[in-house]
Amino acid sequence: MSLRQPDEAGFLKLIEENRLKILKICHVYAWNPSDRDDLYQEILFQIWRALPGLKENAYAGTWLYRVALNTSISFVRKHAGRNRRATACGPEDLARHIESAQEPDESDDGRLSRLYEAIAQLNETEKALVVLFLEDLSYEQIADALGLSANHVGVALHRAKKKLSALMKEVVHE
């Protein structure tokens, strides 16, 4: 454990630069507003706690993803008995969830909603892989964030994409 004190200005800058990424992770792992707020605060707390361990030459974005995803997975496991909606949601909840996640895109004809609904049905690891892939991280960056090898990321991501594709087809046919 490092004795170095976290730098408040650096922390605030890191959070501001990555706020949308953190919010996307919160929206994937927590479906109701109260849980999203709780998860967001927990992620910020864990980032603050872990900040002294961030090495100067480390890729801060990958490190932040690791902290945020590990916190999210722990949050889901901790609240699994209390909140079953982490893995399933209704269309109304999904619509509110998508609207609060980002500005509506006029070119979106429901594909984004279907994508989020399908992602919600993945397990925690698959969600993490897909979220990081959608953020355009390389396999190496994803591997670093999740503590996996790049080869494992490639295989697991391929399987997650196939599962996601099948889920997207199910959502369309419902």
PDB file of C-alpha atoms in Angstrom:
ATOM      1  CA  MET A   1       0.000   0.000   0.000  1.00  0.00           C
ATOM      2  CA  SER A   2       1.316   3.386  -0.956  1.00  0.00           C
ATOM      3  CA  LEU A   3       1.652   6.147   1.615  1.00  0.00           C
ATOM      4  CA  ARG A   4       1.317   8.791  -1.088  1.00  0.00           C
ATOM      5  CA  GLN A   5      -1.786  10.956  -0.659  1.00  0.00           C
ATOM      6  CA  PRO A   6      -4.211  11.116  -3.593  1.00  0.00           C
ATOM      7  CA  ASP A   7      -4.000  14.353  -5.544  1.00  0.00           C
ATOM      8  CA  GLU A   8      -7.441  15.972  -5.435  1.00  0.00           C
ATOM      9  CA  ALA A   9      -6.914  18.036  -8.586  1.00  0.00           C
ATOM     10  CA  GLY A  10      -5.657  14.965 -10.469  1.00  0.00           C
ATOM     11  CA  PHE A  11      -8.596  12.921  -9.196  1.00  0.00           C
ATOM     12  CA  LEU A  12     -11.127  15.539 -10.311  1.00  0.00           C
ATOM     13  CA  LYS A  13      -9.480  15.807 -13.728  1.00  0.00           C
ATOM     14  CA  LEU A  14      -9.452  12.005 -14.141  1.00  0.00           C
ATOM     15  CA  ILE A  15     -13.139  11.797 -13.201  1.00  0.00           C
ATOM     16  CA  GLU A  16     -14.136  14.666 -15.482  1.00  0.00           C
ATOM     17  CA  GLU A  17     -12.260  13.143 -18.442  1.00  0.00           C
ATOM     18  CA  ASN A  18     -13.836   9.728 -17.837  1.00  0.00           C
ATOM     19  CA  ARG A  19     -17.262  10.656 -16.474  1.00  0.00           C
ATOM     20  CA  LEU A  20     -19.199   9.349 -19.478  1.00  0.00           C
ATOM     21  CA  LYS A  21     -17.280   6.058 -19.416  1.00  0.00           C
ATOM     22  CA  ILE A  22     -18.110   5.595 -15.747  1.00  0.00           C
ATOM     23  CA  LEU A  23     -21.760   6.450 -16.366  1.00  0.00           C
ATOM     24  CA  LYS A  24     -21.975   3.917 -19.216  1.00  0.00           C
ATOM     25  CA  ILE A  25     -20.629   1.229 -16.911  1.00  0.00           C
ATOM     26  CA  CYS A  26     -23.170   2.225 -14.249  1.00  0.00           C
ATOM     27  CA  HIS A  27     -25.981   2.002 -16.819  1.00  0.00           C
ATOM     28  CA  VAL A  28     -24.915  -1.468 -17.885  1.00  0.00           C
ATOM     29  CA  TYR A  29     -24.616  -2.890 -14.357  1.00  0.00           C
ATOM     30  CA  ALA A  30     -27.409  -1.068 -12.476  1.00  0.00           C
ATOM     31  CA  TRP A  31     -30.880  -0.535 -13.896  1.00  0.00           C
ATOM     32  CA  ASN A  32     -32.712   1.669 -11.460  1.00  0.00           C
ATOM     33  CA  PRO A  33     -31.686   5.269 -10.740  1.00  0.00           C
ATOM     34  CA  SER A  34     -31.031   4.690  -7.059  1.00  0.00           C
ATOM     35  CA  ASP A  35     -28.674   1.774  -7.707  1.00  0.00           C
ATOM     36  CA  ARG A  36     -26.942   3.704 -10.517  1.00  0.00           C
ATOM     37  CA  ASP A  37     -26.313   6.602  -8.149  1.00  0.00           C
ATOM     38  CA  ASP A  38     -25.033   4.245  -5.455  1.00  0.00           C
ATOM     39  CA  LEU A  39     -22.790   2.449  -7.934  1.00  0.00           C
ATOM     40  CA  TYR A  40     -21.434   5.725  -9.326  1.00  0.00           C
ATOM     41  CA  GLN A  41     -20.545   6.917  -5.823  1.00  0.00           C
ATOM     42  CA  GLU A  42     -18.952   3.558  -4.978  1.00  0.00           C
ATOM     43  CA  ILE A  43     -16.858   3.675  -8.157  1.00  0.00           C
ATOM     44  CA  LEU A  44     -15.680   7.200  -7.321  1.00  0.00           C
ATOM     45  CA  PHE A  45     -14.789   6.099  -3.802  1.00  0.00           C
ATOM     46  CA  GLN A  46     -12.858   3.066  -5.061  1.00  0.00           C
ATOM     47  CA  ILE A  47     -10.995   5.183  -7.629  1.00  0.00           C
ATOM     48  CA  TRP A  48     -10.054   7.662  -4.887  1.00  0.00           C
ATOM     49  CA  ARG A  49      -8.876   4.817  -2.627  1.00  0.00           C
ATOM     50  CA  ALA A  50      -6.858   3.191  -5.408  1.00  0.00           C
ATOM     51  CA  LEU A  51      -5.438   6.407  -6.859  1.00  0.00           C
ATOM     52  CA  PRO A  52      -2.173   6.296  -4.866  1.00  0.00           C
ATOM     53  CA  GLY A  53      -1.449   2.915  -6.493  1.00  0.00           C
ATOM     54  CA  LEU A  54      -1.732   4.295 -10.022  1.00  0.00           C
ATOM     55  CA  LYS A  55       1.745   4.236 -11.500  1.00  0.00           C
ATOM     56  CA  GLU A  56       2.921   7.293 -13.403  1.00  0.00           C
ATOM     57  CA  ASN A  57       3.496   5.315 -16.611  1.00  0.00           C
ATOM     58  CA  ALA A  58       0.263   3.300 -16.383  1.00  0.00           C
ATOM     59  CA  TYR A  59      -2.535   3.900 -18.836  1.00  0.00           C
ATOM     60  CA  ALA A  60      -4.997   5.735 -16.578  1.00  0.00           C
ATOM     61  CA  GLY A  61      -8.013   4.867 -18.735  1.00  0.00           C
ATOM     62  CA  THR A  62      -7.384   1.131 -18.544  1.00  0.00           C
ATOM     63  CA  TRP A  63      -6.699   1.375 -14.822  1.00  0.00           C
ATOM     64  CA  LEU A  64      -9.938   3.317 -14.327  1.00  0.00           C
ATOM     65  CA  TYR A  65     -11.907   0.695 -16.280  1.00  0.00           C
ATOM     66  CA  ARG A  66     -10.433  -2.042 -14.100  1.00  0.00           C
ATOM     67  CA  VAL A  67     -11.468  -0.255 -10.907  1.00  0.00           C
ATOM     68  CA  ALA A  68     -14.931   0.653 -12.262  1.00  0.00           C
ATOM     69  CA  LEU A  69     -15.681  -2.820 -13.630  1.00  0.00           C
ATOM     70  CA  ASN A  70     -14.444  -4.671 -10.546  1.00  0.00           C
ATOM     71  CA  THR A  71     -16.506  -2.341  -8.362  1.00  0.00           C
ATOM     72  CA  SER A  72     -19.559  -2.877 -10.605  1.00  0.00           C
ATOM     73  CA  ILE A  73     -19.256  -6.654 -10.555  1.00  0.00           C
ATOM     74  CA  SER A  74     -18.907  -6.632  -6.759  1.00  0.00           C
ATOM     75  CA  PHE A  75     -21.889  -4.287  -6.538  1.00  0.00           C
ATOM     76  CA  VAL A  76     -24.064  -6.603  -8.647  1.00  0.00           C
ATOM     77  CA  ARG A  77     -23.079  -9.644  -6.587  1.00  0.00           C
ATOM     78  CA  LYS A  78     -23.706  -7.783  -3.333  1.00  0.00           C
ATOM     79  CA  HIS A  79     -27.146  -6.612  -4.472  1.00  0.00           C
ATOM     80  CA  ALA A  80     -28.171  -9.738  -6.423  1.00  0.00           C
ATOM     81  CA  GLY A  81     -30.671 -10.916  -3.829  1.00  0.00           C
ATOM     82  CA  ARG A  82     -32.150  -7.451  -3.363  1.00  0.00           C
ATOM     83  CA  ASN A  83     -32.256  -6.345  -6.990  1.00  0.00           C
ATOM     84  CA  ARG A  84     -32.991  -8.916  -9.662  1.00  0.00           C
ATOM     85  CA  ARG A  85     -33.316  -6.150 -12.267  1.00  0.00           C
ATOM     86  CA  ALA A  86     -29.548  -6.141 -12.759  1.00  0.00           C
ATOM     87  CA  THR A  87     -30.017  -9.024 -15.152  1.00  0.00           C
ATOM     88  CA  ALA A  88     -33.480  -8.382 -16.548  1.00  0.00           C
ATOM     89  CA  CYS A  89     -35.603  -5.355 -17.212  1.00  0.00           C
ATOM     90  CA  GLY A  90     -38.834  -4.410 -18.815  1.00  0.00           C
ATOM     91  CA  PRO A  91     -39.159  -2.310 -21.972  1.00  0.00           C
ATOM     92  CA  GLU A  92     -40.255   0.766 -19.993  1.00  0.00           C
ATOM     93  CA  ASP A  93     -37.215   0.563 -17.711  1.00  0.00           C
ATOM     94  CA  LEU A  94     -34.960   0.045 -20.704  1.00  0.00           C
ATOM     95  CA  ALA A  95     -36.373   3.094 -22.478  1.00  0.00           C
ATOM     96  CA  ARG A  96     -35.786   5.290 -19.415  1.00  0.00           C
ATOM     97  CA  HIS A  97     -32.346   3.746 -18.989  1.00  0.00           C
ATOM     98  CA  ILE A  98     -31.308   4.486 -22.578  1.00  0.00           C
ATOM     99  CA  GLU A  99     -32.700   8.023 -22.495  1.00  0.00           C
ATOM    100  CA  SER A 100     -30.700   8.849 -19.382  1.00  0.00           C
ATOM    101  CA  ALA A 101     -27.559   7.176 -20.742  1.00  0.00           C
ATOM    102  CA  GLN A 102     -27.129   9.507 -23.683  1.00  0.00           C
ATOM    103  CA  GLU A 103     -28.817  11.972 -25.954  1.00  0.00           C
ATOM    104  CA  PRO A 104     -31.256  10.432 -28.429  1.00  0.00           C
ATOM    105  CA  ASP A 105     -29.832   9.891 -31.876  1.00  0.00           C
ATOM    106  CA  GLU A 106     -32.268  10.641 -34.686  1.00  0.00           C
ATOM    107  CA  SER A 107     -30.656   7.954 -36.853  1.00  0.00           C
ATOM    108  CA  ASP A 108     -31.300   5.295 -34.188  1.00  0.00           C
ATOM    109  CA  ASP A 109     -34.341   3.248 -35.083  1.00  0.00           C
ATOM    110  CA  GLY A 110     -34.355   1.234 -31.870  1.00  0.00           C
ATOM    111  CA  ARG A 111     -31.057  -0.546 -32.460  1.00  0.00           C
ATOM    112  CA  LEU A 112     -29.407   1.089 -29.470  1.00  0.00           C
ATOM    113  CA  SER A 113     -32.288   0.065 -27.218  1.00  0.00           C
ATOM    114  CA  ARG A 114     -32.105  -3.508 -28.487  1.00  0.00           C
ATOM    115  CA  LEU A 115     -28.349  -3.533 -27.968  1.00  0.00           C
ATOM    116  CA  TYR A 116     -28.636  -2.385 -24.352  1.00  0.00           C
ATOM    117  CA  GLU A 117     -31.423  -4.892 -23.715  1.00  0.00           C
ATOM    118  CA  ALA A 118     -29.251  -7.686 -25.103  1.00  0.00           C
ATOM    119  CA  ILE A 119     -26.175  -6.533 -23.150  1.00  0.00           C
ATOM    120  CA  ALA A 120     -28.276  -6.642 -19.970  1.00  0.00           C
ATOM    121  CA  GLN A 121     -28.718 -10.378 -20.492  1.00  0.00           C
ATOM    122  CA  LEU A 122     -24.970 -11.122 -20.598  1.00  0.00           C
ATOM    123  CA  ASN A 123     -23.039 -12.247 -17.529  1.00  0.00           C
ATOM    124  CA  GLU A 124     -20.773  -9.775 -15.718  1.00  0.00           C
ATOM    125  CA  THR A 125     -17.607 -10.733 -17.582  1.00  0.00           C
ATOM    126  CA  GLU A 126     -19.289 -10.645 -20.980  1.00  0.00           C
ATOM    127  CA  LYS A 127     -20.781  -7.235 -20.166  1.00  0.00           C
ATOM    128  CA  ALA A 128     -17.323  -5.956 -19.254  1.00  0.00           C
ATOM    129  CA  LEU A 129     -15.811  -7.305 -22.479  1.00  0.00           C
ATOM    130  CA  VAL A 130     -18.545  -5.775 -24.628  1.00  0.00           C
ATOM    131  CA  VAL A 131     -18.443  -2.394 -22.852  1.00  0.00           C
ATOM    132  CA  LEU A 132     -14.680  -2.151 -23.289  1.00  0.00           C
ATOM    133  CA  PHE A 133     -14.877  -3.322 -26.909  1.00  0.00           C
ATOM    134  CA  LEU A 134     -17.541  -0.695 -27.647  1.00  0.00           C
ATOM    135  CA  GLU A 135     -15.184   1.907 -26.175  1.00  0.00           C
ATOM    136  CA  ASP A 136     -12.673   0.938 -28.902  1.00  0.00           C
ATOM    137  CA  LEU A 137     -10.072  -0.445 -26.511  1.00  0.00           C
ATOM    138  CA  SER A 138      -7.534  -2.825 -28.005  1.00  0.00           C
ATOM    139  CA  TYR A 139      -7.431  -6.462 -26.909  1.00  0.00           C
ATOM    140  CA  GLU A 140      -4.294  -5.628 -24.934  1.00  0.00           C
ATOM    141  CA  GLN A 141      -6.022  -2.756 -23.130  1.00  0.00           C
ATOM    142  CA  ILE A 142      -9.074  -4.924 -22.417  1.00  0.00           C
ATOM    143  CA  ALA A 143      -6.791  -7.691 -21.151  1.00  0.00           C
ATOM    144  CA  ASP A 144      -5.021  -5.235 -18.862  1.00  0.00           C
ATOM    145  CA  ALA A 145      -8.301  -3.847 -17.525  1.00  0.00           C
ATOM    146  CA  LEU A 146      -9.751  -7.304 -16.834  1.00  0.00           C
ATOM    147  CA  GLY A 147      -6.584  -9.107 -15.807  1.00  0.00           C
ATOM    148  CA  LEU A 148      -6.740 -11.572 -18.694  1.00  0.00           C
ATOM    149  CA  SER A 149      -4.409 -12.467 -21.525  1.00  0.00           C
ATOM    150  CA  ALA A 150      -5.005 -10.842 -24.913  1.00  0.00           C
ATOM    151  CA  ASN A 151      -5.650 -14.298 -26.413  1.00  0.00           C
ATOM    152  CA  HIS A 152      -8.278 -15.025 -23.776  1.00  0.00           C
ATOM    153  CA  VAL A 153      -9.914 -11.661 -24.502  1.00  0.00           C
ATOM    154  CA  GLY A 154     -10.069 -12.531 -28.205  1.00  0.00           C
ATOM    155  CA  VAL A 155     -11.717 -15.893 -27.573  1.00  0.00           C
ATOM    156  CA  ALA A 156     -14.091 -14.625 -24.872  1.00  0.00           C
ATOM    157  CA  LEU A 157     -15.029 -11.561 -26.900  1.00  0.00           C
ATOM    158  CA  HIS A 158     -15.769 -13.705 -29.955  1.00  0.00           C
ATOM    159  CA  ARG A 159     -18.102 -15.862 -27.836  1.00  0.00           C
ATOM    160  CA  ALA A 160     -19.724 -12.814 -26.259  1.00  0.00           C
ATOM    161  CA  LYS A 161     -20.330 -11.265 -29.704  1.00  0.00           C
ATOM    162  CA  LYS A 162     -21.971 -14.476 -30.921  1.00  0.00           C
ATOM    163  CA  LYS A 163     -24.152 -14.600 -27.823  1.00  0.00           C
ATOM    164  CA  LEU A 164     -24.984 -10.911 -28.199  1.00  0.00           C
ATOM    165  CA  SER A 165     -25.898 -11.416 -31.850  1.00  0.00           C
ATOM    166  CA  ALA A 166     -28.249 -14.256 -30.926  1.00  0.00           C
ATOM    167  CA  LEU A 167     -29.790 -12.156 -28.154  1.00  0.00           C
ATOM    168  CA  MET A 168     -30.270  -9.244 -30.563  1.00  0.00           C
ATOM    169  CA  LYS A 169     -32.166 -11.537 -32.928  1.00  0.00           C
ATOM    170  CA  GLU A 170     -34.371 -12.720 -30.037  1.00  0.00           C
ATOM    171  CA  VAL A 171     -35.122  -9.118 -29.056  1.00  0.00           C
ATOM    172  CA  VAL A 172     -36.150  -8.309 -32.644  1.00  0.00           C
ATOM    173  CA  HIS A 173     -38.500 -11.295 -32.817  1.00  0.00           C
ATOM    174  CA  GLU A 174     -40.212 -10.659 -29.474  1.00  0.00           C
TER     175      GLU A 174
END
